[in-house]
Amino acid sequence: MITWVEGAAGSPYDIDNLPYAVVSTDATPARLGARIGDRVLDLGAAARTLRPAWAPLLDVAALNPLMAAGPRTWDEVRSWVVELLTDPALRDRVTLLGVDEVTTSLPFEVADYVDYYASEHHATNVGRIFRPDGDALLPNWKHLPVGYHGRAGSIVVSGTAVHRPAGQRKAPADDAPTYGPSLRLDIEAELGFVVGRSLPLGERVGTAELADTVFGVTGVNDWSARDLQAWEYVPLGPNLAKSFATSVSAWVTPLAALAAARVDVPGQEVAVLPYLQESGPNGVPSGYDVDVEVELNGVVVARPPYRTMYWSPAQMLAHLTVNGASLRVGDFFASGTISGPEQDQRGSFLELSWGGREPFAVGEEQRTFLEDGDEVVLRYSAPGALGGRIGLGEVRGRILPTR
Amino acid sequence: MITWVEGAAGSPYDIDNLPYAVVSTDATPARLGARIGDRVLDLGAAARTLRPAWAPLLDVAALNPLMAAGPRTWDEVRSWVVELLTDPALRDRVTLLGVDEVTTSLPFEVADYVDYYASEHHATNVGRIFRPDGDALLPNWKHLPVGYHGRAGSIVVSGTAVHRPAGQRKAPADDAPTYGPSLRLDIEAELGFVVGRSLPLGERVGTAELADTVFGVTGVNDWSARDLQAWEYVPLGPNLAKSFATSVSAWVTPLAALAAARVDVPGQEVAVLPYLQESGPNGVPSGYDVDVEVELNGVVVARPPYRTMYWSPAQMLAHLTVNGASLRVGDFFASGTISGPEQDQRGSFLELSWGGREPFAVGEEQRTFLEDGDEVVLRYSAPGALGGRIGLGEVRGRILPTR
C-alpha cells in the first residue's frame, strides 16, 4: 500500500505510522487529525462527509470518545484512515492540512496519571547518587514496578512553556528550609501509555490485555525539581517536585503502529509473582525498541533507549489494577525516566551531571540543571512496519522564570 | 429564622447546616438536593420552577457547575435555600423528598486528589510503630504539610462496598514477597476539602483564600492496606495500598456552615515560611472543631477530634499550589488520618491496635485489622451557628472478600 500523499512515502510519517492529535486552525475548531508526511488528515471533516456514524468519535476535541469505543473500533478507524490515504479515488474527498498550520492541544482528557520507575539503569544511578554507601536498588525494586500517582491536572501538551516552580528546599547542612525558585530543575525523558478502557473497581487487567487496553503511546517529559524533591519526599513520595507540570506529545501513536518495534525486555533475573508474568513470543515480557533523543537548546545531550527498560508496559498495566483499582478511559501511565547503560543514554540531567557534581557539555557550554530560557525537545522514533523508522510525537518545552 | 420543615428545627440538619448531595429516586434522575431535618429539598425542581437561570447549576448530577460559578454564587444559592425553607409562603412551591427515599451518588466529579498527613499525633504514632528506634517525626514534617497524590478514579460515595485489595507483601523475615488478599486492611478517618475554583499553571493560592477556593467539606475514609504499603512505599510513597478505594460522604457541607466551628490550631512551635503563614482571628492558623466517631459493626471504637490537627486547611491549600500547580474545579484534598492525643482518639486501626500488636475491644471481640463483612461508619459533627451541633455527612463502607 502506497499513500497518495506527496512526500509521505518513506518519511517517518508514512502509512505505517498515522499518529493522532487534536488539531485546530483559525478556520476550524478542534477535532481529531491523523498525521501523514507533513500533512494532517482532517478526521473530523472526513467523518462528517464520509462516515457520519463516526463523527461523535472523530469530530471531537479529545481522543476519549474514540478510545472508549474499544479496540475493534480502533482497528476499524485505523484501516479506514489507511484506505483514505492510499486510494487515489478518495483524495478529492478528504481535507489535508499542513502540519505547521495546525495548532495542537492536549490530545486526551487525562483521568488518573501514574508514573513508574521502570528503568534499572535510572533507578541504579539515582540510588548511587543519593545513597552512595547503600544498595543502589531498594529491596522491592525487582519484585514490582514501583510507581506513584502524579497530578493529572498539570499535564500539558508539547509546546506549553513551563514556569520554574518555587518551593521549599533544605540541604543537609542548612539549619532550616528556605523558599525560592527551584535551583535544580530537571527533565525526565519517558514514554507514556494512554488507557482506552474502563474497568470497574475490584477487577484486574492481566498482562495479556495490553493491546486491548492501551490505545497508544506518547512522549513524556516529567519535569522534576530535585531540590524540592529531596526535602519533601519522605515518607509519602514526590509531590510538589513533580506536580507543577508534565509535558506530553501532541501526537498519540497507536499501539498498532509499534508492532514492528516489539522486542524482548533485557531479562528479569528475579522471578516475579504470577500476576506480573508475561510470556511474549520468546517467553519473556515485551518492550519496544523506541529511541529517544534529548535535545537542549538545539544540542542532542542524550539518547536514551527504551528497549533497555526492565519492566514491560504490560507488567506496569497489570500492576496498576492488581489491587482492584478501577480504570477510566484517559488513564495514563508513564515509564519513568528512560536511561540506558551508557553515560550518553541517561534521560535526566540529574544523571547526566551525576547529581550536579559533573557538568556535561552542551555545545560550548558546561551545564548541570535547567536555566531560565532553556528549551528541551524530546524526540522519539521506532522501527515501522514498512522497514523504515516511524516518528513518534516530540515533546517540547521552554523554561520561563518563576511567576 | 426558623424553618417550616417539620422536625428540622433543633436537629443536626437545621437551617444553619444545609449540606448538598446528588440525589435521585426511581421517578427522578440525579440532581442536587439540600438536606433539612430528615428531608431533602429538591434543588433541581426548585430551580426549574422558581429560578430557571440556576437550573444549569442545580438541576445537574454533580456539584461541579455550582462550584465553578464561584463563591458569590455559592452564597446566593445558600441564601436562596434558606429563604425557600423559612418562608412559609414558599412551602407549596418546593418539593421535599425523604432522606431515606433518595439514592445518593458521588457528589462531585473528582479532578485531582491529594492526601495530606496533617495530624501530629497520627504521624508520631506511625513513626513510633514503624521506626521505634528513630525520631518519630521526620525532619520535614513541621516545615511543610507532607502529602501525595491519590487515585481520583477510585473515590467512591459512602455506602459503596469495598472489595478487599490483593497485592504483594513481604515481611522483613520473608525470603520473597507473596501475593494475596491484604491481611492488614485498615481505615483512615479524615476530613476532605472540595475545591471549587480553577487556577492556571504558574499561579498560587494564598492562605487567606480558603473561603474563596474551597466550596465545602466531606467525610473521608482512606482505606489502606498496611501490608501492601510497607513493602511498596519506598522510595515513591504509597500506591496500590491506597488506590483500590477511598470513600467520601454523599453530603458536602458548605464551608459557610462551619463558620461557628472555627478554632485556632493547637500551636505550631516551628516557624513556617511566609507562604504557609496564616493569621486567623488570634494570629494563628484556623482549624475546625469537627468531632469524628469511628464505628465498627455498630460499636464506636474511636472519637478522633479534628481540632487537634497540626496543619490547617488553608495551609494545606497554599502548599498545594506554591510550586505553580494548577487547580481545577473538583480538586479534592484530605487531611490525612485524624488522631488526637488520647488512645481512644486514634483514627486508624494501625494506631488503635499499635501495629496489630495490641488488639482493641469492639464490644465482646478483640480486633486488629478489618475482616470481611465488617462495616465501618464514620460520623462527623461540629458546632453550628444556631448554638447546637450540625451533622456532616457520614461515610459508610462494608468490606467484601477479594474478587
mmCIF file with all atom_site columns, N, CA, C and O in Angstrom, chain A residues 112 140 143 149 151-153 156 166 168 201 203-204 231 234 240 243-244 275 319 323 326 331 403, chain B residues 112 140 143 149 151-153 156 166 168 201 203-204 231 234 240 243-244 275 319 323 326 331 403:
data_model
loop_
_atom_site.group_PDB
_atom_site.id
_atom_site.type_symbol
_atom_site.label_atom_id
_atom_site.label_alt_id
_atom_site.label_comp_id
_atom_site.label_asym_id
_atom_site.label_entity_id
_atom_site.label_seq_id
_atom_site.pdbx_PDB_ins_code
_atom_site.Cartn_x
_atom_site.Cartn_y
_atom_site.Cartn_z
_atom_site.occupancy
_atom_site.B_iso_or_equiv
_atom_site.pdbx_formal_charge
_atom_site.auth_seq_id
_atom_site.auth_comp_id
_atom_site.auth_asym_id
_atom_site.auth_atom_id
_atom_site.pdbx_PDB_model_num
ATOM 1   N N  . ASP A 1 112 ? -6.587  9.478   35.578 1.00 0.00 ? 112 ASP A N  1
ATOM 2   C CA . ASP A 1 112 ? -5.510  9.416   36.568 1.00 0.00 ? 112 ASP A CA 1
ATOM 3   C C  . ASP A 1 112 ? -4.171  9.196   35.873 1.00 0.00 ? 112 ASP A C  1
ATOM 4   O O  . ASP A 1 112 ? -4.101  8.561   34.825 1.00 0.00 ? 112 ASP A O  1
ATOM 5   N N  . ASN A 1 140 ? 12.450  -3.828  47.090 1.00 0.00 ? 140 ASN A N  1
ATOM 6   C CA . ASN A 1 140 ? 11.231  -4.149  46.339 1.00 0.00 ? 140 ASN A CA 1
ATOM 7   C C  . ASN A 1 140 ? 11.391  -3.992  44.824 1.00 0.00 ? 140 ASN A C  1
ATOM 8   O O  . ASN A 1 140 ? 10.530  -4.438  44.064 1.00 0.00 ? 140 ASN A O  1
ATOM 9   N N  . HIS A 1 143 ? 10.826  -6.774  42.334 1.00 0.00 ? 143 HIS A N  1
ATOM 10  C CA . HIS A 1 143 ? 9.627   -7.582  42.581 1.00 0.00 ? 143 HIS A CA 1
ATOM 11  C C  . HIS A 1 143 ? 8.350   -6.917  42.082 1.00 0.00 ? 143 HIS A C  1
ATOM 12  O O  . HIS A 1 143 ? 7.352   -7.595  41.833 1.00 0.00 ? 143 HIS A O  1
ATOM 13  N N  . HIS A 1 149 ? 1.189   8.081   42.038 1.00 0.00 ? 149 HIS A N  1
ATOM 14  C CA . HIS A 1 149 ? 0.257   8.909   41.283 1.00 0.00 ? 149 HIS A CA 1
ATOM 15  C C  . HIS A 1 149 ? 0.793   10.331  41.156 1.00 0.00 ? 149 HIS A C  1
ATOM 16  O O  . HIS A 1 149 ? 1.185   10.936  42.145 1.00 0.00 ? 149 HIS A O  1
ATOM 17  N N  . ARG A 1 151 ? 0.085   14.350  39.220 1.00 0.00 ? 151 ARG A N  1
ATOM 18  C CA . ARG A 1 151 ? -1.027  15.295  39.131 1.00 0.00 ? 151 ARG A CA 1
ATOM 19  C C  . ARG A 1 151 ? -1.538  15.352  37.699 1.00 0.00 ? 151 ARG A C  1
ATOM 20  O O  . ARG A 1 151 ? -0.883  15.912  36.804 1.00 0.00 ? 151 ARG A O  1
ATOM 21  N N  . ALA A 1 152 ? -2.724  14.814  37.457 1.00 0.00 ? 152 ALA A N  1
ATOM 22  C CA . ALA A 1 152 ? -3.298  14.781  36.113 1.00 0.00 ? 152 ALA A CA 1
ATOM 23  C C  . ALA A 1 152 ? -3.575  16.190  35.604 1.00 0.00 ? 152 ALA A C  1
ATOM 24  O O  . ALA A 1 152 ? -3.421  16.476  34.411 1.00 0.00 ? 152 ALA A O  1
ATOM 25  N N  . GLY A 1 153 ? -3.959  17.089  36.497 1.00 0.00 ? 153 GLY A N  1
ATOM 26  C CA . GLY A 1 153 ? -4.375  18.429  36.083 1.00 0.00 ? 153 GLY A CA 1
ATOM 27  C C  . GLY A 1 153 ? -3.257  19.309  35.580 1.00 0.00 ? 153 GLY A C  1
ATOM 28  O O  . GLY A 1 153 ? -3.508  20.342  34.971 1.00 0.00 ? 153 GLY A O  1
ATOM 29  N N  . VAL A 1 156 ? 0.394   18.946  30.430 1.00 0.00 ? 156 VAL A N  1
ATOM 30  C CA . VAL A 1 156 ? 0.226   19.940  29.364 1.00 0.00 ? 156 VAL A CA 1
ATOM 31  C C  . VAL A 1 156 ? 0.779   19.382  28.056 1.00 0.00 ? 156 VAL A C  1
ATOM 32  O O  . VAL A 1 156 ? 1.607   18.470  28.038 1.00 0.00 ? 156 VAL A O  1
ATOM 33  N N  . ALA A 1 166 ? 8.538   27.093  42.310 1.00 0.00 ? 166 ALA A N  1
ATOM 34  C CA . ALA A 1 166 ? 9.160   27.539  43.553 1.00 0.00 ? 166 ALA A CA 1
ATOM 35  C C  . ALA A 1 166 ? 8.725   26.584  44.659 1.00 0.00 ? 166 ALA A C  1
ATOM 36  O O  . ALA A 1 166 ? 7.761   25.831  44.498 1.00 0.00 ? 166 ALA A O  1
ATOM 37  N N  . GLN A 1 168 ? 9.957   24.786  48.813 1.00 0.00 ? 168 GLN A N  1
ATOM 38  C CA . GLN A 1 168 ? 10.912  24.618  49.914 1.00 0.00 ? 168 GLN A CA 1
ATOM 39  C C  . GLN A 1 168 ? 12.040  23.690  49.520 1.00 0.00 ? 168 GLN A C  1
ATOM 40  O O  . GLN A 1 168 ? 11.821  22.665  48.884 1.00 0.00 ? 168 GLN A O  1
ATOM 41  N N  . LEU A 1 201 ? -14.269 -1.113  39.765 1.00 0.00 ? 201 LEU A N  1
ATOM 42  C CA . LEU A 1 201 ? -13.494 -1.415  40.966 1.00 0.00 ? 201 LEU A CA 1
ATOM 43  C C  . LEU A 1 201 ? -13.576 -2.902  41.285 1.00 0.00 ? 201 LEU A C  1
ATOM 44  O O  . LEU A 1 201 ? -14.625 -3.525  41.135 1.00 0.00 ? 201 LEU A O  1
ATOM 45  N N  . GLU A 1 203 ? -11.899 -5.397  39.874 1.00 0.00 ? 203 GLU A N  1
ATOM 46  C CA . GLU A 1 203 ? -11.440 -6.324  38.826 1.00 0.00 ? 203 GLU A CA 1
ATOM 47  C C  . GLU A 1 203 ? -9.958  -6.102  38.529 1.00 0.00 ? 203 GLU A C  1
ATOM 48  O O  . GLU A 1 203 ? -9.318  -5.257  39.153 1.00 0.00 ? 203 GLU A O  1
ATOM 49  N N  . ARG A 1 204 ? -9.424  -6.872  37.594 1.00 0.00 ? 204 ARG A N  1
ATOM 50  C CA . ARG A 1 204 ? -7.994  -6.799  37.287 1.00 0.00 ? 204 ARG A CA 1
ATOM 51  C C  . ARG A 1 204 ? -7.770  -6.921  35.780 1.00 0.00 ? 204 ARG A C  1
ATOM 52  O O  . ARG A 1 204 ? -8.521  -7.606  35.104 1.00 0.00 ? 204 ARG A O  1
ATOM 53  N N  . TRP A 1 231 ? 13.787  17.250  49.771 1.00 0.00 ? 231 TRP A N  1
ATOM 54  C CA . TRP A 1 231 ? 13.329  17.694  51.088 1.00 0.00 ? 231 TRP A CA 1
ATOM 55  C C  . TRP A 1 231 ? 11.935  17.157  51.423 1.00 0.00 ? 231 TRP A C  1
ATOM 56  O O  . TRP A 1 231 ? 11.630  16.816  52.561 1.00 0.00 ? 231 TRP A O  1
ATOM 57  N N  . VAL A 1 234 ? 10.097  12.212  51.856 1.00 0.00 ? 234 VAL A N  1
ATOM 58  C CA . VAL A 1 234 ? 9.854   11.175  52.872 1.00 0.00 ? 234 VAL A CA 1
ATOM 59  C C  . VAL A 1 234 ? 8.679   11.581  53.760 1.00 0.00 ? 234 VAL A C  1
ATOM 60  O O  . VAL A 1 234 ? 8.592   12.729  54.151 1.00 0.00 ? 234 VAL A O  1
ATOM 61  N N  . LEU A 1 240 ? 5.181   18.151  45.258 1.00 0.00 ? 240 LEU A N  1
ATOM 62  C CA . LEU A 1 240 ? 5.350   19.421  44.554 1.00 0.00 ? 240 LEU A CA 1
ATOM 63  C C  . LEU A 1 240 ? 6.532   19.408  43.595 1.00 0.00 ? 240 LEU A C  1
ATOM 64  O O  . LEU A 1 240 ? 6.587   20.215  42.663 1.00 0.00 ? 240 LEU A O  1
ATOM 65  N N  . SER A 1 243 ? 4.488   18.109  40.581 1.00 0.00 ? 243 SER A N  1
ATOM 66  C CA . SER A 1 243 ? 3.091   18.417  40.258 1.00 0.00 ? 243 SER A CA 1
ATOM 67  C C  . SER A 1 243 ? 2.909   19.738  39.513 1.00 0.00 ? 243 SER A C  1
ATOM 68  O O  . SER A 1 243 ? 1.786   20.091  39.168 1.00 0.00 ? 243 SER A O  1
ATOM 69  N N  . PHE A 1 244 ? 3.986   20.496  39.256 1.00 0.00 ? 244 PHE A N  1
ATOM 70  C CA . PHE A 1 244 ? 3.837   21.796  38.599 1.00 0.00 ? 244 PHE A CA 1
ATOM 71  C C  . PHE A 1 244 ? 3.638   21.665  37.099 1.00 0.00 ? 244 PHE A C  1
ATOM 72  O O  . PHE A 1 244 ? 3.033   22.548  36.475 1.00 0.00 ? 244 PHE A O  1
ATOM 73  N N  . TYR A 1 275 ? 0.981   -12.766 38.671 1.00 0.00 ? 275 TYR A N  1
ATOM 74  C CA . TYR A 1 275 ? 0.212   -11.687 38.026 1.00 0.00 ? 275 TYR A CA 1
ATOM 75  C C  . TYR A 1 275 ? 1.095   -10.781 37.189 1.00 0.00 ? 275 TYR A C  1
ATOM 76  O O  . TYR A 1 275 ? 0.588   -10.034 36.334 1.00 0.00 ? 275 TYR A O  1
ATOM 77  N N  . HIS A 1 319 ? 0.124   -4.405  37.109 1.00 0.00 ? 319 HIS A N  1
ATOM 78  C CA . HIS A 1 319 ? 0.342   -3.992  38.498 1.00 0.00 ? 319 HIS A CA 1
ATOM 79  C C  . HIS A 1 319 ? -0.672  -2.927  38.927 1.00 0.00 ? 319 HIS A C  1
ATOM 80  O O  . HIS A 1 319 ? -1.171  -2.944  40.058 1.00 0.00 ? 319 HIS A O  1
ATOM 81  N N  . ASN A 1 323 ? -4.722  -4.636  42.635 1.00 0.00 ? 323 ASN A N  1
ATOM 82  C CA . ASN A 1 323 ? -5.389  -4.434  43.927 1.00 0.00 ? 323 ASN A CA 1
ATOM 83  C C  . ASN A 1 323 ? -6.884  -4.162  43.774 1.00 0.00 ? 323 ASN A C  1
ATOM 84  O O  . ASN A 1 323 ? -7.567  -3.917  44.766 1.00 0.00 ? 323 ASN A O  1
ATOM 85  N N  . SER A 1 326 ? -9.885  0.685   39.809 1.00 0.00 ? 326 SER A N  1
ATOM 86  C CA . SER A 1 326 ? -10.625 0.777   38.557 1.00 0.00 ? 326 SER A CA 1
ATOM 87  C C  . SER A 1 326 ? -9.779  1.477   37.498 1.00 0.00 ? 326 SER A C  1
ATOM 88  O O  . SER A 1 326 ? -8.759  2.088   37.795 1.00 0.00 ? 326 SER A O  1
ATOM 89  N N  . ASP A 1 331 ? -7.025  7.231   31.532 1.00 0.00 ? 331 ASP A N  1
ATOM 90  C CA . ASP A 1 331 ? -5.934  6.940   32.468 1.00 0.00 ? 331 ASP A CA 1
ATOM 91  C C  . ASP A 1 331 ? -4.629  6.898   31.683 1.00 0.00 ? 331 ASP A C  1
ATOM 92  O O  . ASP A 1 331 ? -4.599  6.503   30.504 1.00 0.00 ? 331 ASP A O  1
ATOM 93  N N  . ARG A 1 403 ? 6.887   32.714  38.252 1.00 0.00 ? 403 ARG A N  1
ATOM 94  C CA . ARG A 1 403 ? 5.971   33.851  38.218 1.00 0.00 ? 403 ARG A CA 1
ATOM 95  C C  . ARG A 1 403 ? 5.936   34.547  39.571 1.00 0.00 ? 403 ARG A C  1
ATOM 96  O O  . ARG A 1 403 ? 5.925   33.880  40.597 1.00 0.00 ? 403 ARG A O  1
ATOM 97  N N  . ASP B 1 112 ? -8.200  16.202  40.671 1.00 0.00 ? 112 ASP B N  1
ATOM 98  C CA . ASP B 1 112 ? -7.067  15.537  41.324 1.00 0.00 ? 112 ASP B CA 1
ATOM 99  C C  . ASP B 1 112 ? -7.328  15.391  42.819 1.00 0.00 ? 112 ASP B C  1
ATOM 100 O O  . ASP B 1 112 ? -8.015  16.216  43.424 1.00 0.00 ? 112 ASP B O  1
ATOM 101 N N  . ASN B 1 140 ? 11.217  16.972  57.873 1.00 0.00 ? 140 ASN B N  1
ATOM 102 C CA . ASN B 1 140 ? 10.423  17.947  57.110 1.00 0.00 ? 140 ASN B CA 1
ATOM 103 C C  . ASN B 1 140 ? 9.043   18.201  57.717 1.00 0.00 ? 140 ASN B C  1
ATOM 104 O O  . ASN B 1 140 ? 8.362   19.153  57.329 1.00 0.00 ? 140 ASN B O  1
ATOM 105 N N  . HIS B 1 143 ? 7.773   21.566  58.830 1.00 0.00 ? 143 HIS B N  1
ATOM 106 C CA . HIS B 1 143 ? 8.067   22.668  57.911 1.00 0.00 ? 143 HIS B CA 1
ATOM 107 C C  . HIS B 1 143 ? 7.097   22.725  56.732 1.00 0.00 ? 143 HIS B C  1
ATOM 108 O O  . HIS B 1 143 ? 6.935   23.774  56.113 1.00 0.00 ? 143 HIS B O  1
ATOM 109 N N  . HIS B 1 149 ? -0.268  12.482  45.927 1.00 0.00 ? 149 HIS B N  1
ATOM 110 C CA . HIS B 1 149 ? -1.462  12.340  45.095 1.00 0.00 ? 149 HIS B CA 1
ATOM 111 C C  . HIS B 1 149 ? -2.034  10.933  45.195 1.00 0.00 ? 149 HIS B C  1
ATOM 112 O O  . HIS B 1 149 ? -1.304  9.944   45.074 1.00 0.00 ? 149 HIS B O  1
ATOM 113 N N  . ARG B 1 151 ? -5.496  8.268   44.036 1.00 0.00 ? 151 ARG B N  1
ATOM 114 C CA . ARG B 1 151 ? -6.173  7.906   42.785 1.00 0.00 ? 151 ARG B CA 1
ATOM 115 C C  . ARG B 1 151 ? -7.591  8.479   42.786 1.00 0.00 ? 151 ARG B C  1
ATOM 116 O O  . ARG B 1 151 ? -8.470  8.001   43.520 1.00 0.00 ? 151 ARG B O  1
ATOM 117 N N  . ALA B 1 152 ? -7.809  9.485   41.955 1.00 0.00 ? 152 ALA B N  1
ATOM 118 C CA . ALA B 1 152 ? -9.118  10.135  41.895 1.00 0.00 ? 152 ALA B CA 1
ATOM 119 C C  . ALA B 1 152 ? -10.192 9.168   41.410 1.00 0.00 ? 152 ALA B C  1
ATOM 120 O O  . ALA B 1 152 ? -11.331 9.204   41.861 1.00 0.00 ? 152 ALA B O  1
ATOM 121 N N  . GLY B 1 153 ? -9.814  8.274   40.505 1.00 0.00 ? 153 GLY B N  1
ATOM 122 C CA . GLY B 1 153 ? -10.806 7.395   39.882 1.00 0.00 ? 153 GLY B CA 1
ATOM 123 C C  . GLY B 1 153 ? -11.369 6.328   40.790 1.00 0.00 ? 153 GLY B C  1
ATOM 124 O O  . GLY B 1 153 ? -12.376 5.701   40.461 1.00 0.00 ? 153 GLY B O  1
ATOM 125 N N  . VAL B 1 156 ? -15.107 6.729   45.875 1.00 0.00 ? 156 VAL B N  1
ATOM 126 C CA . VAL B 1 156 ? -16.488 6.223   45.784 1.00 0.00 ? 156 VAL B CA 1
ATOM 127 C C  . VAL B 1 156 ? -17.336 6.885   46.865 1.00 0.00 ? 156 VAL B C  1
ATOM 128 O O  . VAL B 1 156 ? -16.826 7.348   47.888 1.00 0.00 ? 156 VAL B O  1
ATOM 129 N N  . ALA B 1 166 ? -6.004  -7.055  46.865 1.00 0.00 ? 166 ALA B N  1
ATOM 130 C CA . ALA B 1 166 ? -4.937  -8.056  46.876 1.00 0.00 ? 166 ALA B CA 1
ATOM 131 C C  . ALA B 1 166 ? -3.663  -7.375  46.397 1.00 0.00 ? 166 ALA B C  1
ATOM 132 O O  . ALA B 1 166 ? -3.706  -6.308  45.794 1.00 0.00 ? 166 ALA B O  1
ATOM 133 N N  . GLN B 1 168 ? 1.019   -7.507  46.646 1.00 0.00 ? 168 GLN B N  1
ATOM 134 C CA . GLN B 1 168 ? 2.269   -8.064  47.187 1.00 0.00 ? 168 GLN B CA 1
ATOM 135 C C  . GLN B 1 168 ? 2.504   -7.575  48.609 1.00 0.00 ? 168 GLN B C  1
ATOM 136 O O  . GLN B 1 168 ? 2.295   -6.422  48.929 1.00 0.00 ? 168 GLN B O  1
ATOM 137 N N  . LEU B 1 201 ? -1.837  27.238  35.499 1.00 0.00 ? 201 LEU B N  1
ATOM 138 C CA . LEU B 1 201 ? -0.478  26.841  35.882 1.00 0.00 ? 201 LEU B CA 1
ATOM 139 C C  . LEU B 1 201 ? 0.369   28.073  36.148 1.00 0.00 ? 201 LEU B C  1
ATOM 140 O O  . LEU B 1 201 ? 0.279   29.077  35.443 1.00 0.00 ? 201 LEU B O  1
ATOM 141 N N  . GLU B 1 203 ? 0.432   30.015  38.856 1.00 0.00 ? 203 GLU B N  1
ATOM 142 C CA . GLU B 1 203 ? -0.054  30.935  39.883 1.00 0.00 ? 203 GLU B CA 1
ATOM 143 C C  . GLU B 1 203 ? -0.115  30.232  41.246 1.00 0.00 ? 203 GLU B C  1
ATOM 144 O O  . GLU B 1 203 ? 0.249   29.087  41.376 1.00 0.00 ? 203 GLU B O  1
ATOM 145 N N  . ARG B 1 204 ? -0.544  30.978  42.270 1.00 0.00 ? 204 ARG B N  1
ATOM 146 C CA . ARG B 1 204 ? -0.566  30.444  43.634 1.00 0.00 ? 204 ARG B CA 1
ATOM 147 C C  . ARG B 1 204 ? -1.820  30.892  44.355 1.00 0.00 ? 204 ARG B C  1
ATOM 148 O O  . ARG B 1 204 ? -2.310  31.981  44.096 1.00 0.00 ? 204 ARG B O  1
ATOM 149 N N  . TRP B 1 231 ? 5.591   -2.702  52.001 1.00 0.00 ? 231 TRP B N  1
ATOM 150 C CA . TRP B 1 231 ? 6.501   -3.294  51.013 1.00 0.00 ? 231 TRP B CA 1
ATOM 151 C C  . TRP B 1 231 ? 6.731   -2.385  49.813 1.00 0.00 ? 231 TRP B C  1
ATOM 152 O O  . TRP B 1 231 ? 7.831   -2.302  49.272 1.00 0.00 ? 231 TRP B O  1
ATOM 153 N N  . VAL B 1 234 ? 8.707   2.518   49.445 1.00 0.00 ? 234 VAL B N  1
ATOM 154 C CA . VAL B 1 234 ? 9.978   3.206   49.211 1.00 0.00 ? 234 VAL B CA 1
ATOM 155 C C  . VAL B 1 234 ? 10.389  3.041   47.743 1.00 0.00 ? 234 VAL B C  1
ATOM 156 O O  . VAL B 1 234 ? 10.264  1.966   47.191 1.00 0.00 ? 234 VAL B O  1
ATOM 157 N N  . LEU B 1 240 ? -0.536  1.185   45.488 1.00 0.00 ? 240 LEU B N  1
ATOM 158 C CA . LEU B 1 240 ? -1.629  0.210   45.497 1.00 0.00 ? 240 LEU B CA 1
ATOM 159 C C  . LEU B 1 240 ? -2.244  0.050   46.884 1.00 0.00 ? 240 LEU B C  1
ATOM 160 O O  . LEU B 1 240 ? -3.376  -0.414  47.005 1.00 0.00 ? 240 LEU B O  1
ATOM 161 N N  . SER B 1 243 ? -4.867  2.880   46.436 1.00 0.00 ? 243 SER B N  1
ATOM 162 C CA . SER B 1 243 ? -5.554  3.241   45.194 1.00 0.00 ? 243 SER B CA 1
ATOM 163 C C  . SER B 1 243 ? -6.772  2.382   44.884 1.00 0.00 ? 243 SER B C  1
ATOM 164 O O  . SER B 1 243 ? -7.442  2.603   43.881 1.00 0.00 ? 243 SER B O  1
ATOM 165 N N  . PHE B 1 244 ? -7.069  1.380   45.742 1.00 0.00 ? 244 PHE B N  1
ATOM 166 C CA . PHE B 1 244 ? -8.190  0.483   45.431 1.00 0.00 ? 244 PHE B CA 1
ATOM 167 C C  . PHE B 1 244 ? -9.537  1.115   45.770 1.00 0.00 ? 244 PHE B C  1
ATOM 168 O O  . PHE B 1 244 ? -10.550 0.768   45.163 1.00 0.00 ? 244 PHE B O  1
ATOM 169 N N  . TYR B 1 275 ? 4.854   31.722  52.954 1.00 0.00 ? 275 TYR B N  1
ATOM 170 C CA . TYR B 1 275 ? 3.692   31.282  52.169 1.00 0.00 ? 275 TYR B CA 1
ATOM 171 C C  . TYR B 1 275 ? 2.756   30.388  52.969 1.00 0.00 ? 275 TYR B C  1
ATOM 172 O O  . TYR B 1 275 ? 1.604   30.203  52.596 1.00 0.00 ? 275 TYR B O  1
ATOM 173 N N  . HIS B 1 319 ? -0.011  25.210  50.258 1.00 0.00 ? 319 HIS B N  1
ATOM 174 C CA . HIS B 1 319 ? 1.113   24.351  49.872 1.00 0.00 ? 319 HIS B CA 1
ATOM 175 C C  . HIS B 1 319 ? 0.872   23.710  48.507 1.00 0.00 ? 319 HIS B C  1
ATOM 176 O O  . HIS B 1 319 ? 1.790   23.583  47.697 1.00 0.00 ? 319 HIS B O  1
ATOM 177 N N  . ASN B 1 323 ? 4.068   25.710  44.151 1.00 0.00 ? 323 ASN B N  1
ATOM 178 C CA . ASN B 1 323 ? 5.007   25.420  43.065 1.00 0.00 ? 323 ASN B CA 1
ATOM 179 C C  . ASN B 1 323 ? 4.457   25.808  41.700 1.00 0.00 ? 323 ASN B C  1
ATOM 180 O O  . ASN B 1 323 ? 5.106   25.573  40.683 1.00 0.00 ? 323 ASN B O  1
ATOM 181 N N  . SER B 1 326 ? -1.604  23.916  38.901 1.00 0.00 ? 326 SER B N  1
ATOM 182 C CA . SER B 1 326 ? -2.914  24.492  38.616 1.00 0.00 ? 326 SER B CA 1
ATOM 183 C C  . SER B 1 326 ? -3.963  23.865  39.525 1.00 0.00 ? 326 SER B C  1
ATOM 184 O O  . SER B 1 326 ? -3.737  22.834  40.156 1.00 0.00 ? 326 SER B O  1
ATOM 185 N N  . ASP B 1 331 ? -11.037 19.531  42.278 1.00 0.00 ? 331 ASP B N  1
ATOM 186 C CA . ASP B 1 331 ? -9.859  19.069  43.028 1.00 0.00 ? 331 ASP B CA 1
ATOM 187 C C  . ASP B 1 331 ? -10.269 18.828  44.480 1.00 0.00 ? 331 ASP B C  1
ATOM 188 O O  . ASP B 1 331 ? -11.168 19.486  45.013 1.00 0.00 ? 331 ASP B O  1
ATOM 189 N N  . ARG B 1 403 ? -12.193 -10.096 45.075 1.00 0.00 ? 403 ARG B N  1
ATOM 190 C CA . ARG B 1 403 ? -12.849 -10.711 43.912 1.00 0.00 ? 403 ARG B CA 1
ATOM 191 C C  . ARG B 1 403 ? -11.931 -11.711 43.267 1.00 0.00 ? 403 ARG B C  1
ATOM 192 O O  . ARG B 1 403 ? -10.753 -11.414 43.068 1.00 0.00 ? 403 ARG B O  1
#
